[in-house]
């Protein structure tokens, strides 16, 4: 895990890969809970028996937005600023779901710091986030994300 003392240290890492998270299993229970929370019960996510017959690989797949929602959990294991009061998700400029995440897959996140802009009381960070699926040539997700970090 990359740890920096303060926000002032972040510009030293622009253009660099900050690191990779630990692996996380995306199982059917997680997919079903996400379906309940969002109301997205499309069969490709929740109908295990139908997926066995009709889906490539015979498995359900995670919702794209489930994969996106895992970024805070994955990113927490990649980097941190020791001297800060808080961090806030500020949004995304671009998100692409580039490969499926079959139920039971292991995923991990990767972050590259693209930019640091000073704001009142802190900084706005632009990151390139990818979510890798173990054994897949393509990442499941590629996104440009924004975070606010305050002193």
Coordinates of N, CA and C in Angstrom, one line a residue:
X1 N 0.9 -1.2 0.0 CA 0.0 0.0 0.0 C 0.9 1.2 0.0
X2 N 0.5 2.2 -0.9 CA 1.2 3.5 -0.9 C 0.6 4.4 0.2
X3 N 1.5 4.9 1.1 CA 1.1 5.8 2.1 C 1.9 7.1 1.9
X4 N 1.3 8.2 1.9 CA 2.0 9.5 1.8 C 1.6 10.2 3.1
X5 N 2.5 11.1 3.5 CA 2.2 11.9 4.7 C 1.1 12.9 4.6
X6 N 1.1 13.6 3.5 CA 0.1 14.7 3.4 C -0.3 14.9 1.9
X7 N -1.3 15.7 1.7 CA -1.8 16.0 0.3 C -0.6 16.6 -0.5
X8 N 0.2 17.4 0.1 CA 1.4 18.0 -0.6 C 2.3 17.0 -1.3
X9 N 2.3 15.7 -0.8 CA 3.1 14.7 -1.4 C 2.5 14.1 -2.6
X10 N 1.2 14.3 -2.9 CA 0.6 13.6 -4.0 C 1.1 14.0 -5.4
X11 N 1.4 15.2 -5.6 CA 1.9 15.5 -7.0 C 3.2 14.7 -7.4
X12 N 3.9 14.2 -6.4 CA 5.1 13.4 -6.8 C 4.7 12.1 -7.4
X13 N 3.4 11.7 -7.4 CA 3.0 10.4 -7.9 C 2.1 10.6 -9.2
X14 N 2.0 11.8 -9.7 CA 1.2 12.0 -10.9 C 1.9 11.2 -12.1
X15 N 1.0 10.4 -12.8 CA 1.5 9.6 -13.9 C 2.0 8.2 -13.5
X16 N 1.9 8.0 -12.2 CA 2.4 6.7 -11.7 C 1.3 5.8 -11.2
X17 N 1.5 4.5 -11.4 CA 0.6 3.5 -10.8 C 0.8 3.5 -9.3
X18 N -0.3 3.7 -8.6 CA -0.3 3.8 -7.1 C -0.2 2.4 -6.5
X19 N -0.8 1.4 -7.2 CA -0.7 0.0 -6.7 C -1.9 -0.8 -7.1
X20 N -2.0 -1.9 -6.5 CA -3.1 -2.9 -6.8 C -3.7 -3.3 -5.5
X21 N -5.0 -3.6 -5.5 CA -5.7 -4.1 -4.3 C -5.5 -5.6 -4.1
X22 N -5.9 -6.1 -3.0 CA -6.0 -7.5 -2.8 C -7.2 -8.1 -3.7
X23 N -7.2 -9.3 -3.9 CA -8.2 -10.0 -4.7 C -9.5 -10.0 -3.8
X24 N -10.6 -9.9 -4.5 CA -12.0 -10.0 -3.9 C -12.9 -10.9 -4.7
X25 N -13.5 -11.8 -4.0 CA -14.4 -12.7 -4.8 C -15.8 -12.0 -4.9
X26 N -16.3 -12.0 -6.1 CA -17.6 -11.5 -6.4 C -18.5 -12.8 -6.6
X27 N -19.2 -13.1 -5.5 CA -20.0 -14.4 -5.5 C -21.5 -14.1 -5.8
X28 N -22.3 -15.1 -6.0 CA -23.7 -15.0 -6.3 C -24.4 -14.2 -5.2
X29 N -24.0 -14.4 -3.9 CA -24.7 -13.8 -2.8 C -24.5 -12.2 -3.0
X30 N -23.3 -11.8 -3.3 CA -23.1 -10.4 -3.5 C -23.9 -9.8 -4.7
X31 N -24.0 -10.6 -5.7 CA -24.7 -10.2 -6.9 C -26.2 -10.1 -6.5
X32 N -26.7 -11.1 -5.8 CA -28.1 -11.0 -5.4 C -28.4 -9.9 -4.5
X33 N -27.5 -9.6 -3.6 CA -27.8 -8.4 -2.7 C -27.8 -7.1 -3.4
X34 N -26.9 -7.0 -4.4 CA -26.9 -5.8 -5.2 C -28.2 -5.7 -6.0
X35 N -28.7 -6.8 -6.6 CA -30.0 -6.8 -7.3 C -31.1 -6.3 -6.4
X36 N -31.1 -6.8 -5.1 CA -32.1 -6.4 -4.2 C -32.0 -4.9 -3.9
X37 N -30.8 -4.4 -3.7 CA -30.6 -3.0 -3.3 C -31.0 -2.1 -4.5
X38 N -30.8 -2.5 -5.7 CA -31.0 -1.6 -6.9 C -32.3 -1.9 -7.6
X39 N -32.9 -3.1 -7.4 CA -34.1 -3.4 -8.2 C -33.8 -4.0 -9.5
X40 N -32.5 -4.2 -9.8 CA -32.1 -4.7 -11.2 C -32.0 -6.3 -11.1
X41 N -33.1 -6.9 -11.4 CA -33.2 -8.4 -11.3 C -33.1 -9.1 -12.7
X42 N -32.4 -8.4 -13.6 CA -32.3 -9.0 -14.9 C -31.7 -10.4 -14.8
X43 N -32.3 -11.4 -15.5 CA -31.9 -12.8 -15.4 C -30.4 -13.1 -15.5
X44 N -29.7 -12.3 -16.3 CA -28.3 -12.6 -16.5 C -27.5 -12.4 -15.2
X45 N -28.1 -11.7 -14.2 CA -27.5 -11.5 -12.9 C -27.9 -12.5 -11.9
X46 N -29.2 -12.9 -11.9 CA -29.8 -13.6 -10.8 C -30.3 -15.0 -11.0
X47 N -30.5 -15.4 -12.3 CA -31.1 -16.7 -12.6 C -30.0 -17.7 -12.9
X48 N -29.5 -18.3 -11.8 CA -28.4 -19.3 -12.0 C -28.7 -20.4 -12.9
X49 N -29.9 -21.0 -12.8 CA -30.2 -22.1 -13.7 C -30.3 -21.7 -15.1
X50 N -30.9 -20.6 -15.4 CA -31.0 -20.2 -16.8 C -29.6 -19.8 -17.4
X51 N -28.8 -19.2 -16.5 CA -27.4 -18.8 -16.9 C -26.6 -20.1 -17.3
X52 N -26.8 -21.2 -16.5 CA -26.1 -22.4 -16.9 C -26.4 -22.9 -18.3
X53 N -27.6 -22.6 -18.8 CA -28.0 -23.0 -20.1 C -27.7 -22.0 -21.2
X54 N -27.8 -20.7 -20.9 CA -27.8 -19.7 -21.9 C -26.7 -18.7 -21.9
X55 N -25.9 -18.6 -20.8 CA -24.8 -17.7 -20.7 C -23.5 -18.3 -21.1
X56 N -22.6 -17.5 -21.9 CA -21.3 -18.1 -22.1 C -20.6 -18.4 -20.8
X57 N -20.0 -19.5 -20.6 CA -19.4 -19.9 -19.4 C -20.4 -20.5 -18.4
X58 N -21.7 -20.4 -18.7 CA -22.7 -21.0 -17.8 C -22.9 -20.4 -16.5
X59 N -22.5 -19.1 -16.3 CA -22.6 -18.5 -15.0 C -23.3 -17.1 -15.2
X60 N -24.0 -16.7 -14.1 CA -24.5 -15.3 -14.1 C -23.3 -14.4 -14.1
X61 N -23.6 -13.1 -14.3 CA -22.5 -12.1 -14.3 C -23.0 -11.0 -13.4
X62 N -22.0 -10.3 -12.8 CA -22.2 -9.2 -11.9 C -22.7 -8.0 -12.7
X63 N -23.5 -7.2 -12.1 CA -23.9 -5.9 -12.7 C -22.7 -5.1 -12.9
X64 N -22.7 -4.3 -14.0 CA -21.6 -3.4 -14.2 C -21.5 -2.4 -13.1
X65 N -22.7 -1.9 -12.6 CA -22.6 -0.9 -11.5 C -22.2 -1.5 -10.2
X66 N -22.3 -2.8 -10.0 CA -21.8 -3.5 -8.9 C -20.2 -3.4 -8.9
X67 N -19.7 -3.7 -10.1 CA -18.3 -3.6 -10.3 C -17.8 -2.2 -10.0
X68 N -18.5 -1.2 -10.5 CA -18.1 0.2 -10.2 C -18.2 0.5 -8.7
X69 N -19.2 0.0 -8.1 CA -19.4 0.3 -6.6 C -18.4 -0.4 -5.7
X70 N -17.6 -1.3 -6.3 CA -16.5 -2.0 -5.5 C -15.3 -1.1 -5.4
X71 N -15.2 0.0 -6.2 CA -14.0 0.8 -6.2 C -13.6 1.3 -4.9
X72 N -14.5 1.8 -4.0 CA -14.0 2.3 -2.7 C -13.4 1.2 -1.9
X73 N -14.0 0.0 -1.9 CA -13.4 -1.1 -1.1 C -12.1 -1.5 -1.7
X74 N -12.0 -1.6 -3.0 CA -10.7 -2.0 -3.6 C -9.6 -0.9 -3.4
X75 N -10.0 0.3 -3.6 CA -9.1 1.4 -3.5 C -8.5 1.6 -2.1
X76 N -9.3 1.3 -1.1 CA -8.9 1.5 0.3 C -7.6 0.7 0.6
X77 N -7.4 -0.4 -0.1 CA -6.2 -1.2 0.1 C -5.0 -0.8 -0.8
X78 N -5.2 0.3 -1.6 CA -4.1 0.7 -2.5 C -3.3 1.9 -2.1
X79 N -4.0 2.9 -1.5 CA -3.3 4.1 -1.1 C -4.0 4.8 0.0
X80 N -3.2 5.7 0.7 CA -3.9 6.6 1.7 C -3.0 7.7 2.0
X81 N -3.6 8.8 2.4 CA -2.9 10.0 2.9 C -3.0 10.0 4.4
X82 N -1.9 9.9 5.1 CA -1.9 9.8 6.6 C -2.6 11.1 7.3
X83 N -2.1 12.2 6.8 CA -2.6 13.5 7.4 C -3.7 14.1 6.6
X84 N -4.9 13.7 6.8 CA -6.1 14.2 6.1 C -7.3 14.1 7.0
X85 N -8.2 15.0 6.8 CA -9.4 15.0 7.6 C -10.5 14.1 7.0
X86 N -10.6 14.1 5.7 CA -11.6 13.3 5.0 C -11.4 13.2 3.5
X87 N -12.0 12.2 2.9 CA -12.0 12.0 1.5 C -13.4 11.8 1.0
X88 N -13.7 12.3 -0.2 CA -15.0 12.3 -0.8 C -15.0 11.8 -2.2
X89 N -15.8 10.9 -2.6 CA -16.0 10.6 -4.0 C -16.6 11.7 -4.7
X90 N -16.0 12.2 -5.7 CA -16.5 13.4 -6.4 C -17.1 13.0 -7.8
X91 N -17.0 11.8 -8.2 CA -17.7 11.3 -9.4 C -16.7 10.7 -10.4
X92 N -17.2 10.6 -11.6 CA -16.4 9.9 -12.7 C -16.6 10.8 -14.0
X93 N -15.5 10.9 -14.7 CA -15.6 11.5 -16.0 C -15.9 10.5 -17.1
X94 N -15.5 9.3 -16.9 CA -15.7 8.3 -18.0 C -15.7 6.9 -17.3
X95 N -16.7 6.1 -17.6 CA -16.7 4.7 -17.1 C -17.1 3.8 -18.2
X96 N -16.3 2.7 -18.4 CA -16.6 1.7 -19.4 C -16.5 0.3 -18.7
X97 N -17.5 -0.5 -19.0 CA -17.6 -1.9 -18.6 C -17.1 -2.7 -19.8
X98 N -15.9 -3.2 -19.7 CA -15.2 -3.8 -20.9 C -15.2 -5.3 -20.9
X99 N -15.6 -5.9 -19.8 CA -15.6 -7.4 -19.8 C -16.5 -7.8 -18.7
X100 N -17.2 -9.0 -18.8 CA -18.1 -9.4 -17.7 C -17.3 -9.9 -16.5
X101 N -18.0 -10.0 -15.4 CA -17.5 -10.5 -14.1 C -18.4 -11.7 -13.8
X102 N -18.0 -12.9 -14.2 CA -18.9 -14.1 -13.9 C -18.9 -14.3 -12.4
X103 N -20.1 -14.8 -11.9 CA -20.2 -15.1 -10.5 C -19.1 -16.1 -10.0
X104 N -18.5 -15.8 -8.9 CA -17.4 -16.6 -8.4 C -16.0 -16.1 -8.8
X105 N -16.0 -15.1 -9.6 CA -14.7 -14.5 -10.1 C -14.0 -13.8 -9.0
X106 N -12.7 -13.7 -9.1 CA -11.9 -12.9 -8.3 C -11.5 -11.6 -9.1
X107 N -11.7 -10.4 -8.4 CA -11.3 -9.2 -9.0 C -10.3 -8.4 -8.2
X108 N -9.6 -7.5 -8.8 CA -8.7 -6.6 -8.0 C -8.6 -5.3 -8.7
X109 N -8.4 -4.3 -8.0 CA -8.3 -2.9 -8.5 C -6.9 -2.5 -8.7
X110 N -6.8 -1.5 -9.7 CA -5.5 -0.9 -10.0 C -5.7 0.6 -10.1
X111 N -4.9 1.4 -9.6 CA -5.0 2.9 -9.6 C -3.8 3.6 -10.2
X112 N -4.0 4.5 -11.0 CA -2.9 5.4 -11.5 C -3.4 6.8 -11.2
X113 N -2.5 7.6 -10.6 CA -2.9 9.0 -10.4 C -2.6 9.8 -11.6
X114 N -3.6 10.5 -12.1 CA -3.5 11.3 -13.4 C -3.3 12.8 -13.1
X115 N -3.9 13.3 -12.1 CA -3.8 14.7 -11.8 C -4.1 15.1 -10.4
X116 N -3.5 16.1 -9.9 CA -3.8 16.7 -8.6 C -4.1 18.2 -8.8
X117 N -5.2 18.7 -8.4 CA -5.6 20.1 -8.5 C -5.8 20.6 -7.1
X118 N -5.2 21.7 -6.7 CA -5.4 22.3 -5.4 C -6.9 22.9 -5.4
X119 N -7.5 22.7 -4.3 CA -8.8 23.3 -4.0 C -8.8 23.9 -2.6
X120 N -9.7 24.6 -2.3 CA -9.7 25.2 -0.9 C -9.8 24.1 0.1
X121 N -8.8 24.0 0.9 CA -8.7 23.1 2.0 C -8.2 21.7 1.6
X122 N -7.8 21.5 0.4 CA -7.3 20.2 0.0 C -7.0 20.1 -1.5
X123 N -7.4 18.9 -2.1 CA -7.0 18.7 -3.5 C -8.1 17.8 -4.1
X124 N -8.3 18.0 -5.5 CA -9.1 17.2 -6.3 C -8.2 16.2 -7.1
X125 N -8.4 14.9 -6.9 CA -7.5 13.9 -7.5 C -8.3 13.3 -8.7
X126 N -7.6 13.2 -9.8 CA -8.1 12.4 -11.0 C -7.3 11.1 -11.1
X127 N -8.0 10.0 -11.1 CA -7.4 8.7 -11.1 C -7.9 7.9 -12.3
X128 N -7.1 7.0 -12.8 CA -7.5 6.0 -13.7 C -7.6 4.7 -12.9
X129 N -8.9 4.2 -12.8 CA -9.1 3.0 -12.1 C -9.4 1.9 -13.1
X130 N -8.9 0.7 -12.8 CA -9.3 -0.5 -13.6 C -9.6 -1.6 -12.6
X131 N -10.5 -2.4 -13.0 CA -10.8 -3.6 -12.2 C -10.5 -4.8 -13.1
X132 N -9.5 -5.6 -12.6 CA -9.1 -6.8 -13.3 C -9.9 -8.0 -12.9
X133 N -10.2 -8.9 -13.8 CA -10.8 -10.2 -13.5 C -9.8 -11.2 -13.7
X134 N -9.5 -12.0 -12.6 CA -8.5 -13.0 -12.7 C -8.8 -14.0 -13.9
X135 N -7.8 -14.1 -14.8 CA -7.9 -15.0 -15.9 C -8.5 -14.4 -17.2
X136 N -8.9 -13.1 -17.1 CA -9.4 -12.4 -18.3 C -8.4 -11.5 -18.9
X137 N -8.3 -11.5 -20.2 CA -7.4 -10.6 -20.9 C -7.8 -9.1 -20.8
X138 N -9.1 -8.9 -20.7 CA -9.6 -7.5 -20.6 C -10.0 -7.2 -19.2
X139 N -9.8 -6.0 -18.7 CA -10.4 -5.6 -17.4 C -11.9 -5.5 -17.5
X140 N -12.5 -5.7 -16.4 CA -14.0 -5.6 -16.3 C -14.4 -4.1 -16.4
X141 N -13.6 -3.2 -15.9 CA -13.9 -1.8 -15.8 C -12.7 -1.0 -16.0
X142 N -12.9 0.1 -16.7 CA -11.9 1.2 -16.9 C -12.6 2.5 -16.6
X143 N -12.2 3.3 -15.7 CA -12.9 4.5 -15.3 C -11.9 5.6 -15.0
X144 N -12.3 6.8 -15.3 CA -11.6 8.0 -14.8 C -12.4 8.5 -13.6
X145 N -11.9 8.5 -12.4 CA -12.6 8.9 -11.3 C -12.0 10.1 -10.6
X146 N -12.9 10.8 -9.8 CA -12.4 12.0 -9.1 C -12.7 11.9 -7.7
X147 N -11.8 12.3 -6.9 CA -11.9 12.3 -5.4 C -11.5 13.7 -4.9
X148 N -12.1 14.1 -3.8 CA -11.7 15.2 -3.0 C -11.0 14.8 -1.7
X149 N -9.9 15.3 -1.4 CA -9.2 15.0 -0.2 C -8.9 16.3 0.5
X150 N -9.3 16.3 1.8 CA -9.1 17.5 2.6 C -8.1 17.4 3.7
X151 N -7.4 18.5 4.0 CA -6.4 18.5 5.0 C -7.0 18.3 6.4

